[in-house]
Coordinates of C-alpha atoms in Angstrom, one line a residue:
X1 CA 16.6 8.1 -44.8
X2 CA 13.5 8.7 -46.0
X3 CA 11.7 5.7 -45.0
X4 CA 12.8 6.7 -41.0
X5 CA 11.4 9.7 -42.2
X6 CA 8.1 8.1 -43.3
X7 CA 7.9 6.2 -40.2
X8 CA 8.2 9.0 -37.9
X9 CA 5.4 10.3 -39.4
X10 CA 3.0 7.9 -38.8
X11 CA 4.0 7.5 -35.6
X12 CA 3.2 11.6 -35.3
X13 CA 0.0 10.9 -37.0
X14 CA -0.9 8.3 -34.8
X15 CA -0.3 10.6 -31.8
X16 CA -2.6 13.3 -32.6
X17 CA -5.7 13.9 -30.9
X18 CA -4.6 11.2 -28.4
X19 CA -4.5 12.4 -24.8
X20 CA -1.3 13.2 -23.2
X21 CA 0.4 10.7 -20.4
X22 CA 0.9 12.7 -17.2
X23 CA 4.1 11.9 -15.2
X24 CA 3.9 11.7 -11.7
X25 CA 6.1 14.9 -10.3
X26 CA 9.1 13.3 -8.5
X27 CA 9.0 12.9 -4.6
X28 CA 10.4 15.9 -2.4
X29 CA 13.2 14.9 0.1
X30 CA 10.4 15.3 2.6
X31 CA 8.6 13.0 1.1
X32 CA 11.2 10.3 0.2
X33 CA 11.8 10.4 4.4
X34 CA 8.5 9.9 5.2
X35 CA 7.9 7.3 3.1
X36 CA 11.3 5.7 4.4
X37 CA 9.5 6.0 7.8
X38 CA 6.2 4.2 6.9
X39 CA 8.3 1.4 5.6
X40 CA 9.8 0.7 8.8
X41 CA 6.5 0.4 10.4
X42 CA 6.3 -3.2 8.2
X43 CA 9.0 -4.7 10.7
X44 CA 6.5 -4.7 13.3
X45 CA 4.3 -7.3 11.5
X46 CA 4.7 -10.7 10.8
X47 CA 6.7 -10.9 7.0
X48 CA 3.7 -12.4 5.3
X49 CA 1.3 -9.9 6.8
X50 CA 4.2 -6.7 5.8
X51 CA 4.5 -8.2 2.5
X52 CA 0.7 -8.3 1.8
X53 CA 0.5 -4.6 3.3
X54 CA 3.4 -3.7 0.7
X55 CA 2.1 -5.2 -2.0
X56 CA -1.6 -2.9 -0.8
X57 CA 0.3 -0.1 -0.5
X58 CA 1.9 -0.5 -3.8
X59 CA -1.3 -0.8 -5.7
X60 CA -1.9 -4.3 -6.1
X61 CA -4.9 -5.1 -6.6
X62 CA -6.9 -7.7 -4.4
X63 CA -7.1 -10.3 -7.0
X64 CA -3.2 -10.8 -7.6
X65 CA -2.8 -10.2 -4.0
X66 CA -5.1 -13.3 -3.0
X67 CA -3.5 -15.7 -6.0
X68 CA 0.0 -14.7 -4.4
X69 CA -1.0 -15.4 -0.5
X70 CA -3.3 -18.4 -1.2
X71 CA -5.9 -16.3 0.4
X72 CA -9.6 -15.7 -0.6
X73 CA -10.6 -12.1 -0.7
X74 CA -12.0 -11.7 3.3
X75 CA -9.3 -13.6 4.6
X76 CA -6.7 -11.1 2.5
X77 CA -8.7 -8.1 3.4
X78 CA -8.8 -9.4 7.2
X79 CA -5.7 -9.6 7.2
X80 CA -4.5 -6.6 5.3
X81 CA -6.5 -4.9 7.9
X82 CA -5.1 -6.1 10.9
X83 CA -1.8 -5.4 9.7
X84 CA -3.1 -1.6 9.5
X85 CA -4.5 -2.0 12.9
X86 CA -0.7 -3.3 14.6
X87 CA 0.6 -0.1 12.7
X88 CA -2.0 1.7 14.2
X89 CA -1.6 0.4 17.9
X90 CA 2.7 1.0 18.0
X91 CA 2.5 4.5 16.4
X92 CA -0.2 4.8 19.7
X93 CA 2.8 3.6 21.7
X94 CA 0.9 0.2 22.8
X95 CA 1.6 -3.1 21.8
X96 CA -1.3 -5.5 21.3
X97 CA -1.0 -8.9 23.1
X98 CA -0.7 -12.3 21.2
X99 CA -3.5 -13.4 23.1
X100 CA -6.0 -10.5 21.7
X101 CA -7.9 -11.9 18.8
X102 CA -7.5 -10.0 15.0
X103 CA -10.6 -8.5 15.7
X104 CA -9.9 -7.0 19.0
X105 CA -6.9 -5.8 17.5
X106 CA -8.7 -4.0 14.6
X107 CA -11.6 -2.5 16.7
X108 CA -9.0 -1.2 19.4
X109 CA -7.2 0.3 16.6
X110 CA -10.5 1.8 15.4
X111 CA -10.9 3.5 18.3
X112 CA -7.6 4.5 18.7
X113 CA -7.4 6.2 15.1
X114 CA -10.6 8.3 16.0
X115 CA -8.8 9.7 19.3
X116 CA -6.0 11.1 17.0
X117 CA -8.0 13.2 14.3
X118 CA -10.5 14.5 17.0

């Protein structure tokens, strides 16, 4: 018993003057809906390009991201971006055409995202 004792101890010891791990505060029900909401949006993209937005979303970070899509960084930013740009057009109620190129897409959706905050 008093070796679990012992080793308690240092583990205290070790602990002191370290700083403290904050937890994130859990998710209200609001909050829970809304992000069951935004996750919908995904179906409107092609499955790679939702997965690569999840995995953004989720806090992957670009170089993981690009080794698990075969991707370089522009082409998974590009990407990534014109997935954020579809999202941007349906929420807008408009749905770009397959003929628009990904940077059509992305300006459009530019613009569109200014009209809603002014």
């Amino acid at each position: 018993m008093a070796l679990v004792h012992q080793h308690e101890n240092v583990r205290i010891a070790d602990m002191v003057g370290q700083e403290p791990q904050m937890r994130r505060p859990r998710p209200s029900p609001r909050q829970i809906t809304q992000a069951e909401e935004a996750m919908l949006w995904l179906r409107w993209l092609e499955p790679e390009d939702g997965r690569l937005v999840w995995a953004r979303a989720d806090g992957m970070a670009w170089k993981p991201i690009c080794w698990q899509f075969g991707l370089s960084r522009t082409a998974a930013t590009k990407r990534w971006q014109y997935g954020l740009a579809v999202i941007t057009w349906r929420l807008n109620g408009r749905v770009p055409s397959p003929r628009r190129s990904q940077q059509f897409v992305i300006e459009n959706a530019n613009r569109l995202s200014r009209k809603i905050v002014l």
